Short mmCIF file of C-alpha atoms in Angstrom, two decimals:
data_model
loop_
_atom_site.label_atom_id
_atom_site.label_comp_id
_atom_site.label_asym_id
_atom_site.label_seq_id
_atom_site.Cartn_x
_atom_site.Cartn_y
_atom_site.Cartn_z
CA MET R 845 113.43 114.38 -44.73
CA LYS R 846 117.20 114.56 -44.02
CA PRO R 847 119.58 117.31 -43.29
CA THR R 848 121.59 118.63 -46.34
CA GLN R 849 124.77 116.83 -47.24
CA GLU R 850 126.27 120.28 -47.07
CA LEU R 851 125.36 120.89 -43.40
CA SER R 852 126.49 117.53 -42.50
CA ALA R 853 129.87 117.89 -43.91
CA LEU R 854 130.30 121.37 -42.23
CA LEU R 855 129.69 119.97 -38.94
CA ALA R 856 131.97 116.83 -39.62
CA ALA R 857 134.78 119.32 -40.61
CA ALA R 858 134.55 121.30 -37.40
CA LYS R 859 135.64 118.22 -35.18
CA SER R 860 139.11 118.76 -36.04
CA LYS R 861 138.99 122.32 -34.93
CA ARG R 862 140.34 124.06 -31.61
CA VAL R 863 138.95 127.51 -30.42
CA LEU R 864 140.09 129.45 -27.67
CA VAL R 865 137.57 131.33 -25.88
CA ILE R 866 138.51 134.36 -23.56
CA GLY R 867 136.07 136.51 -21.37
CA ASP R 868 133.90 136.78 -18.40
CA LEU R 869 133.03 133.28 -16.84
CA TYR R 870 129.70 133.27 -15.25
CA LEU R 871 127.59 130.60 -13.26
CA ASP R 872 123.93 130.99 -14.36
CA VAL R 873 121.54 129.72 -11.70
CA TYR R 874 118.00 129.11 -12.29
CA VAL R 875 115.57 128.88 -9.54
CA SER R 876 111.98 127.74 -10.30
CA GLY R 877 109.02 127.69 -8.05
CA GLU R 878 105.39 127.88 -7.67
CA LEU R 879 103.58 131.27 -7.35
CA LEU R 880 101.70 131.28 -4.12
CA GLY R 881 100.43 134.98 -3.98
CA LEU R 882 101.32 137.99 -2.95
CA SER R 883 103.38 138.58 0.64
CA PRO R 884 101.23 140.18 3.46
CA GLU R 885 104.56 142.17 4.25
CA ALA R 886 104.92 143.93 0.85
CA PRO R 887 103.11 144.14 -2.42
CA VAL R 888 105.70 141.24 -3.82
CA PRO R 889 105.16 137.63 -5.01
CA VAL R 890 105.74 134.71 -2.95
CA VAL R 891 107.57 132.04 -4.65
CA GLU R 892 107.78 128.55 -2.90
CA SER R 893 111.17 127.07 -4.63
CA ARG R 894 110.80 123.78 -6.33
CA SER R 895 113.94 123.29 -8.37
CA ARG R 896 117.38 124.86 -8.81
CA LYS R 897 119.83 124.24 -11.69
CA VAL R 898 123.00 125.62 -12.90
CA ALA R 899 124.35 126.25 -16.29
CA PRO R 900 127.32 128.06 -18.02
CA GLY R 901 127.23 131.70 -18.71
CA VAL R 902 128.78 134.24 -20.95
CA ALA R 903 132.10 132.96 -22.32
CA CYS R 904 131.59 129.71 -20.71
CA ASN R 905 128.28 129.09 -22.50
CA VAL R 906 129.96 130.39 -25.90
CA ALA R 907 132.65 127.65 -25.18
CA ALA R 908 130.13 125.05 -24.23
CA GLY R 909 128.35 125.69 -27.37
CA ILE R 910 131.48 125.25 -29.47
CA ALA R 911 132.05 122.05 -27.91
CA ALA R 912 128.55 120.92 -28.34
CA LEU R 913 128.76 121.58 -32.16
CA GLY R 914 132.02 119.30 -32.28
CA ALA R 915 135.04 121.48 -31.98
CA THR R 916 137.43 121.62 -29.21
CA ALA R 917 136.96 124.53 -26.73
CA GLN R 918 138.97 126.02 -24.17
CA ILE R 919 138.25 129.06 -21.92
CA VAL R 920 140.47 131.76 -20.44
CA GLY R 921 138.98 133.91 -17.43
CA VAL R 922 139.12 134.44 -13.99
CA VAL R 923 137.06 132.85 -11.05
CA GLY R 924 136.89 133.60 -7.33
CA ASP R 925 138.48 131.12 -4.92
CA ASP R 926 135.01 130.07 -4.00
CA ALA R 927 132.67 126.93 -4.23
CA ASP R 928 130.79 128.62 -7.36
CA ALA R 929 134.23 128.34 -9.14
CA GLU R 930 134.51 124.77 -8.66
CA THR R 931 131.01 124.17 -9.72
CA LEU R 932 131.41 126.29 -12.76
CA LYS R 933 134.76 124.56 -13.72
CA ALA R 934 133.21 120.90 -13.19
CA LEU R 935 130.18 121.79 -15.21
CA CYS R 936 132.35 123.32 -18.01
CA ARG R 937 134.56 119.98 -18.04
CA GLN R 938 131.20 117.93 -17.87
CA LEU R 939 130.21 119.62 -21.26
CA GLY R 940 133.81 119.00 -22.82
CA VAL R 941 135.36 122.47 -22.43
CA ASP R 942 139.01 122.47 -21.11
CA THR R 943 139.48 124.74 -18.06
CA ASP R 944 143.19 124.61 -17.79
CA GLY R 945 143.35 128.40 -18.65
CA VAL R 946 141.04 129.36 -15.84
CA VAL R 947 142.78 131.90 -13.54
CA VAL R 948 141.74 131.82 -9.86
CA GLN R 949 142.09 135.29 -8.04
CA ALA R 950 141.74 135.12 -4.53
CA GLY R 951 139.10 137.47 -2.50
CA ARG R 952 137.40 137.71 -5.71
CA ALA R 953 133.57 136.30 -6.04
CA THR R 954 132.86 134.19 -9.26
CA ASN R 955 130.36 135.86 -11.44
CA GLN R 956 126.66 134.84 -11.28
CA HIS R 957 123.45 135.41 -12.92
CA THR R 958 120.57 133.85 -10.77
CA ARG R 959 116.95 133.93 -12.57
CA ILE R 960 113.89 133.17 -10.67
CA THR R 961 110.91 131.73 -12.76
CA VAL R 962 107.49 130.83 -11.58
CA ARG R 963 104.65 128.69 -12.89
CA ASP R 964 100.77 128.87 -11.61
CA ALA R 965 97.70 127.18 -12.55
CA HIS R 966 96.69 129.78 -15.32
CA MET R 967 100.23 130.80 -16.99
CA PRO R 968 103.06 128.73 -18.44
CA GLU R 969 106.51 129.54 -16.67
CA ARG R 970 107.82 133.03 -16.90
CA PRO R 971 110.66 135.01 -15.36
CA VAL R 972 109.98 137.34 -12.46
CA LEU R 973 113.44 138.40 -11.32
CA ARG R 974 117.20 138.63 -12.18
CA ILE R 975 119.91 138.92 -9.73
CA ASP R 976 123.35 139.64 -10.74
CA SER R 977 126.75 139.40 -8.63
CA PRO R 978 128.32 142.78 -8.07
CA ARG R 979 130.07 143.94 -11.22
CA SER R 980 133.61 142.51 -10.74
CA PRO R 981 136.53 145.48 -10.69
CA ALA R 982 139.42 145.17 -13.19
CA PRO R 983 141.59 141.95 -12.45
CA ALA R 984 144.55 142.50 -10.41
CA ALA R 985 147.66 143.12 -12.22
CA GLU R 986 149.26 139.44 -11.48
CA THR R 987 145.76 138.13 -12.44
CA GLU R 988 145.87 140.31 -15.86
CA ALA R 989 149.59 139.04 -16.48
CA ALA R 990 148.47 135.21 -15.66
CA VAL R 991 145.43 135.77 -18.42
CA ILE R 992 147.84 137.21 -21.13
CA ALA R 993 150.29 134.10 -20.18
CA ARG R 994 147.76 131.77 -20.76
CA ILE R 995 146.52 133.29 -24.05
CA GLN R 996 149.93 133.40 -25.11
CA ALA R 997 150.83 129.73 -24.12
CA LEU R 998 147.47 128.35 -26.01
CA ALA R 999 147.13 130.50 -28.96
CA PRO R 1000 149.69 128.21 -31.00
CA THR R 1001 147.44 125.39 -30.29
CA VAL R 1002 144.03 126.79 -31.56
CA ASP R 1003 142.58 127.47 -35.03
CA ALA R 1004 140.46 130.53 -33.58
CA ILE R 1005 140.31 133.08 -30.91
CA VAL R 1006 136.82 134.39 -29.78
CA VAL R 1007 136.99 137.49 -27.59
CA ILE R 1008 133.89 138.15 -25.16
CA GLU R 1009 133.55 141.53 -23.43
CA SER R 1010 130.61 141.92 -21.02
CA VAL R 1011 130.64 143.54 -17.63
CA GLY R 1012 132.68 141.03 -15.74
CA GLY R 1013 135.81 143.08 -16.12
CA ILE R 1014 138.25 140.26 -17.59
CA ALA R 1015 138.18 142.08 -21.16
CA THR R 1016 140.97 144.84 -20.40
CA SER R 1017 142.65 146.81 -23.23
CA ALA R 1018 145.84 144.75 -22.38
CA VAL R 1019 143.98 141.32 -22.60
CA ILE R 1020 142.43 142.30 -25.77
CA ASP R 1021 145.58 143.49 -27.00
CA ALA R 1022 147.19 140.16 -26.28
CA ALA R 1023 144.68 138.15 -28.10
CA GLN R 1024 144.73 140.43 -31.18
CA ARG R 1025 148.58 139.91 -31.34
CA ALA R 1026 148.43 136.17 -30.90
CA ALA R 1027 145.69 135.91 -33.32
CA ARG R 1028 147.89 137.75 -35.92
CA ALA R 1029 151.15 136.07 -34.68
CA HIS R 1030 149.58 132.70 -35.67
CA ASP R 1031 147.36 133.68 -38.54
CA ILE R 1032 144.31 132.43 -36.85
CA LEU R 1033 140.65 133.56 -37.03
CA LEU R 1034 139.71 136.21 -34.59
CA VAL R 1035 136.02 136.91 -33.36
CA GLY R 1036 134.78 139.57 -31.11
CA ASP R 1037 131.57 139.50 -29.19
CA LEU R 1038 131.37 142.89 -27.47
CA PHE R 1039 129.03 144.41 -25.00
CA GLY R 1040 129.72 148.13 -26.19
CA GLN R 1041 132.89 149.75 -25.61
CA ALA R 1042 134.04 151.21 -28.83
CA GLN R 1043 137.81 151.30 -27.83
CA PHE R 1044 137.78 147.53 -28.26
CA ALA R 1045 135.86 147.17 -31.41
CA TYR R 1046 138.91 147.30 -33.85
CA GLY R 1047 140.62 144.68 -35.87
CA TYR R 1048 138.41 141.56 -35.97
CA ASP R 1049 137.83 139.10 -38.68
CA LEU R 1050 134.44 138.79 -37.41
CA LEU R 1051 132.49 141.14 -35.18
CA LEU R 1052 129.17 140.23 -33.71
CA PRO R 1053 127.12 142.75 -32.02
CA ASN R 1054 123.35 142.76 -31.63
CA GLU R 1055 121.59 145.86 -32.95
CA ARG R 1056 121.70 147.85 -29.58
CA GLU R 1057 125.38 147.02 -29.26
CA ALA R 1058 126.40 148.01 -32.90
CA GLY R 1059 124.40 151.32 -32.03
CA ASN R 1060 126.36 151.96 -28.99
CA LEU R 1061 129.65 151.12 -30.61
CA VAL R 1062 129.35 153.87 -33.08
CA GLY R 1063 127.28 156.16 -31.08
CA VAL R 1064 123.99 155.93 -33.16
CA ARG R 1065 120.20 154.94 -32.15
CA PRO R 1066 119.69 151.50 -33.75
CA ASP R 1067 115.95 152.30 -34.65
CA THR R 1068 115.68 152.51 -38.17
CA ASP R 1069 117.09 149.69 -40.62
CA SER R 1070 119.10 152.83 -42.13
CA ALA R 1071 120.59 153.51 -38.85
CA ILE R 1072 121.61 149.96 -38.54
CA ASP R 1073 123.04 149.75 -41.76
CA ASP R 1074 125.14 152.92 -40.95
CA ALA R 1075 126.43 151.42 -37.72
CA GLY R 1076 127.40 147.99 -39.42
CA ASN R 1077 129.16 149.57 -42.39
CA ARG R 1078 131.07 152.15 -40.09
CA LEU R 1079 132.24 148.93 -37.98
CA VAL R 1080 133.85 147.58 -41.07
CA THR R 1081 135.30 150.75 -42.86
CA GLU R 1082 136.12 153.09 -39.73
CA TYR R 1083 137.11 150.26 -37.17
CA ASN R 1084 138.93 147.99 -39.70
CA ASN R 1085 136.85 144.78 -39.12
CA ASN R 1086 136.86 142.49 -41.97
CA ALA R 1087 133.28 141.40 -41.50
CA VAL R 1088 130.22 142.38 -39.09
CA ALA R 1089 127.38 140.34 -38.54
CA VAL R 1090 124.64 142.15 -36.76
CA THR R 1091 122.35 139.79 -34.94
CA ARG R 1092 118.58 141.16 -35.37
CA GLY R 1093 116.44 138.67 -33.42
CA PRO R 1094 113.43 137.45 -35.36
CA LYS R 1095 114.51 139.18 -38.46
CA GLY R 1096 117.81 137.19 -38.59
CA ILE R 1097 121.31 138.53 -39.17
CA THR R 1098 122.57 141.14 -41.34
CA LEU R 1099 126.01 140.74 -42.74
CA TYR R 1100 128.30 143.94 -43.66
CA LEU R 1101 131.33 143.12 -45.54
CA ARG R 1102 133.92 144.96 -47.51
CA GLN R 1103 132.21 143.83 -50.63
CA GLY R 1104 128.62 144.92 -49.60
CA ARG R 1105 125.55 144.03 -47.18
CA ILE R 1106 123.80 140.51 -46.98
CA HIS R 1107 120.89 139.93 -45.08
CA VAL R 1108 120.01 136.66 -43.83
CA PRO R 1109 116.51 135.99 -42.77
CA THR R 1110 115.63 133.54 -40.05
CA GLN R 1111 112.63 131.16 -39.57
CA GLU R 1112 110.28 132.78 -37.23
CA ARG R 1113 109.08 130.64 -34.45
CA GLU R 1114 107.28 130.95 -30.92
CA VAL R 1115 110.04 132.27 -28.67
CA PHE R 1116 110.29 130.91 -25.07
CA ASP R 1117 113.61 132.39 -23.76
CA VAL R 1118 116.22 134.64 -25.45
CA THR R 1119 118.65 133.80 -22.52
CA GLY R 1120 122.22 132.85 -24.30
CA ALA R 1121 120.91 133.12 -28.10
CA GLY R 1122 123.43 135.65 -28.58
CA ASP R 1123 126.30 133.11 -27.20
CA THR R 1124 124.87 130.63 -29.36
CA VAL R 1125 125.17 132.57 -32.44
CA THR R 1126 128.71 133.48 -31.71
CA ALA R 1127 129.46 129.68 -31.20
CA ALA R 1128 127.88 128.34 -34.25
CA PHE R 1129 129.21 131.30 -36.54
CA THR R 1130 132.79 130.47 -35.50
CA VAL R 1131 132.32 126.94 -35.84
CA ALA R 1132 130.88 127.44 -39.38
CA LEU R 1133 133.76 129.65 -40.46
CA LEU R 1134 136.37 127.32 -39.21
CA ALA R 1135 134.66 124.59 -40.82
CA GLY R 1136 135.03 126.30 -44.26
CA ALA R 1137 131.66 127.89 -44.74
CA ASP R 1138 131.67 131.48 -46.39
CA HIS R 1139 130.20 134.43 -44.04
CA HIS R 1140 126.55 133.67 -45.93
CA ARG R 1141 126.46 130.18 -44.84
CA ALA R 1142 127.85 130.61 -41.61
CA ALA R 1143 125.03 133.12 -40.74
CA GLN R 1144 122.60 130.39 -41.98
CA LEU R 1145 123.83 128.05 -39.65
CA ALA R 1146 123.92 130.51 -36.79
CA ASN R 1147 120.33 131.25 -37.56
CA LEU R 1148 119.49 127.60 -37.25
CA ALA R 1149 121.21 127.38 -34.01
CA ALA R 1150 119.60 130.43 -32.61
CA TYR R 1151 116.19 129.18 -33.74
CA VAL R 1152 116.96 126.12 -31.45
CA ALA R 1153 117.95 128.31 -28.49
CA VAL R 1154 115.10 130.53 -28.62
CA GLY R 1155 112.76 127.68 -28.30
CA ARG R 1156 114.08 126.55 -24.96
CA SER R 1157 114.02 127.77 -21.42
CA GLY R 1158 117.21 129.16 -19.87
CA THR R 1159 120.82 129.14 -20.91
CA ALA R 1160 120.64 127.00 -24.26
CA ILE R 1161 123.55 124.90 -25.62
CA VAL R 1162 122.93 123.58 -29.00
CA THR R 1163 124.38 120.44 -30.22
CA ALA R 1164 125.22 119.35 -33.91
CA ASP R 1165 122.27 117.15 -33.96
CA ASP R 1166 120.02 119.92 -32.73
CA VAL R 1167 121.09 122.03 -35.83
CA GLN R 1168 120.77 119.36 -38.36
CA HIS R 1169 117.07 118.46 -36.99
CA ALA R 1170 116.35 122.35 -36.96
CA GLU R 1171 116.93 122.37 -40.81
CA VAL R 1172 114.72 119.67 -41.31
CA GLU R 1173 111.99 121.10 -39.06
CA ILE R 1174 112.42 124.62 -40.92
CA SER R 1175 112.22 122.87 -44.28
CA SER R 1176 108.97 121.28 -43.13
CA VAL R 1177 107.69 124.26 -41.90
CA GLN R 1178 108.25 126.32 -45.07
CA LYS R 1179 106.76 123.49 -47.24
CA GLY R 1180 103.69 124.11 -45.13
CA GLY R 1181 104.27 121.00 -42.58
CA LYS R 1182 103.50 120.86 -39.14
CA LEU R 1183 106.75 119.15 -37.82
CA ARG R 1184 108.10 120.21 -34.34
CA SER R 1185 110.61 118.71 -31.99
CA ARG R 1186 109.05 117.10 -28.78
CA GLU R 1187 110.88 119.45 -26.92
CA GLU R 1188 109.32 122.54 -28.70
CA LEU R 1189 106.08 120.72 -28.71
CA ALA R 1190 106.09 120.64 -24.96
CA ARG R 1191 106.55 124.30 -24.57
CA ILE R 1192 103.81 124.85 -27.21
CA VAL R 1193 101.34 122.51 -25.32
CA GLN R 1194 102.01 124.33 -22.05
CA ALA R 1195 101.30 127.57 -23.37
CA ALA R 1196 98.12 126.46 -25.22
CA LYS R 1197 96.99 124.69 -22.04
CA ALA R 1198 97.39 127.96 -20.06
CA GLN R 1199 95.23 129.71 -22.55
CA GLY R 1200 92.55 127.09 -21.74
CA LYS R 1201 93.12 125.03 -24.89
CA LYS R 1202 92.40 121.16 -24.60
CA ILE R 1203 95.26 119.07 -26.14
CA ALA R 1204 94.55 115.55 -27.89
CA PHE R 1205 97.17 113.26 -28.73
CA THR R 1206 97.71 110.21 -30.82
CA ASN R 1207 100.55 108.11 -32.04
CA GLY R 1208 101.15 105.54 -34.76
CA CYS R 1209 102.93 104.58 -38.00
CA PHE R 1210 100.48 105.91 -40.37
CA ASP R 1211 101.96 104.15 -43.32
CA LEU R 1212 100.12 104.76 -46.51
CA ILE R 1213 97.56 107.00 -45.36
CA HIS R 1214 94.13 105.83 -46.17
CA PRO R 1215 90.25 106.45 -45.41
CA GLY R 1216 90.53 104.78 -42.26
CA HIS R 1217 93.58 107.03 -40.94
CA VAL R 1218 91.53 110.17 -42.38
CA THR R 1219 88.38 109.48 -40.18
CA TYR R 1220 90.37 108.46 -37.33
CA LEU R 1221 92.24 111.37 -37.31
CA ARG R 1222 89.05 113.63 -37.78
CA GLN R 1223 87.50 111.84 -34.83
CA ALA R 1224 90.53 112.22 -32.48
CA ALA R 1225 90.59 115.90 -33.65
CA GLU R 1226 87.24 116.48 -32.18
CA LEU R 1227 88.18 115.44 -28.95
CA GLY R 1228 90.13 118.71 -28.16
CA ASP R 1229 91.09 122.05 -29.64
CA ALA R 1230 94.25 120.76 -31.15
CA LEU R 1231 95.60 117.54 -32.19
CA ILE R 1232 99.22 115.93 -31.85
CA VAL R 1233 100.27 112.90 -33.92
CA ALA R 1234 103.31 111.43 -32.67
CA LEU R 1235 104.58 109.40 -35.63
CA ASN R 1236 106.82 106.54 -35.46
CA SER R 1237 110.18 106.75 -36.89
CA ASP R 1238 111.40 104.51 -39.55
CA SER R 1239 113.52 102.70 -37.12
CA SER R 1240 110.65 102.23 -34.55
CA VAL R 1241 108.21 101.03 -37.43
CA GLN R 1242 110.70 98.23 -38.62
CA SER R 1243 111.27 97.30 -35.08
CA LEU R 1244 107.14 96.97 -34.42
CA LYS R 1245 106.40 95.76 -38.01
CA GLY R 1246 109.38 94.03 -39.62
CA PRO R 1247 112.12 94.62 -42.13
CA THR R 1248 109.51 95.48 -45.19
CA ARG R 1249 108.17 98.56 -43.38
CA PRO R 1250 107.40 101.17 -43.29
CA ILE R 1251 106.65 101.73 -47.10
CA LEU R 1252 106.70 105.35 -46.79
CA LYS R 1253 109.52 107.07 -44.99
CA GLN R 1254 108.95 109.20 -41.97
CA ASP R 1255 109.58 112.51 -43.90
CA GLU R 1256 106.97 111.40 -46.73
CA ARG R 1257 104.53 110.27 -44.03
CA ALA R 1258 105.06 113.71 -41.98
CA MET R 1259 104.43 115.62 -45.25
CA ILE R 1260 101.26 113.82 -45.93
CA LEU R 1261 99.91 114.06 -42.39
CA SER R 1262 100.70 117.95 -42.59
CA ALA R 1263 98.09 118.23 -45.39
CA LEU R 1264 95.39 116.96 -43.24
CA GLU R 1265 93.30 120.15 -41.61
CA SER R 1266 92.68 117.74 -38.34
CA VAL R 1267 96.37 117.34 -37.37
CA THR R 1268 97.84 120.39 -35.76
CA TRP R 1269 101.37 119.22 -35.05
CA ILE R 1270 103.46 116.33 -35.66
CA THR R 1271 106.55 115.13 -33.96
CA ILE R 1272 108.54 112.02 -34.73
CA PHE R 1273 109.95 109.49 -32.16
CA ASP R 1274 112.03 106.58 -31.80
CA GLU R 1275 110.59 104.75 -28.89
CA GLN R 1276 108.20 101.72 -29.23
CA ARG R 1277 106.17 103.37 -26.42
CA VAL R 1278 104.83 106.55 -25.76
CA THR R 1279 105.48 106.67 -22.01
CA GLY R 1280 108.04 109.27 -22.21
CA LEU R 1281 105.95 111.49 -24.81
CA LEU R 1282 103.09 111.49 -22.49
CA GLU R 1283 105.16 112.69 -19.71
CA GLU R 1284 106.66 115.29 -21.66
CA LEU R 1285 103.69 116.72 -23.33
CA LYS R 1286 100.92 116.21 -20.84
CA PRO R 1287 97.91 116.09 -23.12
CA ASP R 1288 94.47 116.13 -21.98
CA VAL R 1289 93.35 113.27 -23.98
CA TRP R 1290 95.17 110.24 -25.44
CA VAL R 1291 93.47 108.85 -28.30
CA LYS R 1292 93.74 105.09 -29.52
CA GLY R 1293 92.36 103.32 -32.33
CA GLY R 1294 92.14 99.89 -33.69
CA ASP R 1295 90.93 97.05 -31.67
CA TYR R 1296 92.40 98.43 -28.27
CA THR R 1297 90.66 98.07 -25.07
CA LEU R 1298 91.80 99.61 -21.80
CA ASP R 1299 92.98 96.12 -20.77
CA SER R 1300 94.77 95.55 -23.76
CA LEU R 1301 96.77 99.05 -23.82
CA ASP R 1302 100.47 98.81 -22.82
CA GLN R 1303 99.99 99.11 -19.09
CA GLY R 1304 102.90 101.33 -18.57
CA GLU R 1305 101.67 103.73 -20.87
CA ARG R 1306 98.10 103.37 -19.48
CA ARG R 1307 99.72 104.21 -15.80
CA MET R 1308 101.77 107.16 -17.17
CA ALA R 1309 98.27 108.72 -18.44
CA ASP R 1310 96.35 107.97 -15.20
CA SER R 1311 98.95 109.41 -13.39
CA LEU R 1312 98.92 112.79 -15.74
CA GLY R 1313 94.87 112.86 -15.14
CA CYS R 1314 95.01 112.23 -18.99
CA GLN R 1315 91.76 111.03 -20.29
CA ILE R 1316 92.20 107.86 -22.58
CA ALA R 1317 89.47 107.68 -25.78
CA LEU R 1318 89.33 104.65 -27.77
CA ILE R 1319 88.03 105.12 -31.34
CA PRO R 1320 87.03 101.83 -33.19
CA PRO R 1321 88.41 101.11 -36.66
CA ILE R 1322 86.76 101.29 -39.96
CA GLU R 1323 86.51 97.29 -40.77
CA GLY R 1324 88.13 96.36 -44.07
CA VAL R 1325 90.46 99.53 -44.48
CA SER R 1326 94.10 98.97 -43.28
CA THR R 1327 97.83 99.46 -44.66
CA THR R 1328 97.91 95.92 -44.75
CA ASP R 1329 94.85 95.39 -46.72
CA ILE R 1330 96.09 97.94 -49.26
CA VAL R 1331 99.53 96.03 -49.60
CA HIS R 1332 97.86 92.92 -50.30
CA ARG R 1333 95.87 94.54 -53.08
CA ILE R 1334 98.99 95.95 -54.71
CA ALA R 1335 100.69 92.38 -54.45
CA GLU R 1336 97.43 90.96 -56.16
CA ALA R 1337 97.52 93.78 -58.75
CA ARG R 1338 101.07 93.00 -59.56
CA GLY R 1339 100.50 89.36 -59.86
CA GLY R 1340 97.37 89.87 -62.03
CA THR R 1341 96.78 91.66 -65.15
CA GLN R 1342 96.36 95.19 -63.81
CA SER R 1343 99.00 97.57 -64.45
CA LEU R 1344 99.97 99.75 -61.21
#
């Protein structure tokens, strides 16, 4: 199963586009640790820090998302003259974002969100606290002037301007006015992603609020579909926006256009973290419109990107490959399939094990499913509460078995496996060994079939399983039943008088 040609063409067209993102620049910090219990000093959790990582936040995350989808991204915003600013700019550059438009204001602290997550033996990783830097004051007059100068200088070189208004203070009336004037002067796409200040919600080609923000902008409570429709329609008619896309979480996106309303549903999935999902939608919607999609198709692409983002922990940066893989995965799910990305599967397994489930894992080519496969998979499934099948991709099968294999392509093999009750989830992998998959998924039981013994297993794979405390179970084959035997029978039939 492959992504549609239309999606591939859209993502290819995006590579020639340039986008200027204006807004608050944040450094997102993630501290992960182990929950040790409650403090004797106060009824608060004690967390032993195990890891720390940083990611781009708010406007930086939107710009990084645009770059990851193939377009060129530049940012204009303000940072302090501190170490966090240097970290943030270096991180943006690593992600392909041009930071020449960033203005440094002396004496100002760089915006930061710090999220603390914990895990313990009984629960999957979960957030316990978010620490925000103090809300920044409005930028100094000379800083605001420098930001406007950057906008005016860069606008002639881009195909779109995206304005991100949050709580960091950079999106002043003068800055937003400069962005809108520049977009009109150069006849380029203008996108607004606003936190909730109604005076800034006028005159965009596309406005992208969530339900709460849409309600705040027009002063209604967004607690019913009719209230949301009222907000969306008013943002088009009264606020003079060409299109409004209200993001609605698991419900998808509702579009409000001058021609009417369109609801674009999304595929539901297990949500691991919604952090940055709105930024991802803004990036994907913008890139899709620039690549030539209409609003409906752009909303579908944005839903795909959000589907990926909410399946990951922390601020997510979704790539063009991620979106294409998501389209294939959703198509499989909608057809009753069980195909999952290995990243999503790792989180599903973590959650399942936290609920006391025992996870069995096996891998193979499974080319031309036959009774031996069916029996083997049924026996493998009996060793746990759920069974993961890691399916060799077409390229890895060819590397293992030669240029004439596989007979059935990976999407066909995945579809057949999905029909088996014994199989819970399927993931496709390109490697010839499953060492990396074992490390990522951490199953309780690794099941192998055929003529394997513990000594004949790949010893690197075996060491990985042992290091994880993963039991190795060997299931003997059914004699005289194999894909090779079936191929020989077909060849004999073709050479004889039987009609195939």
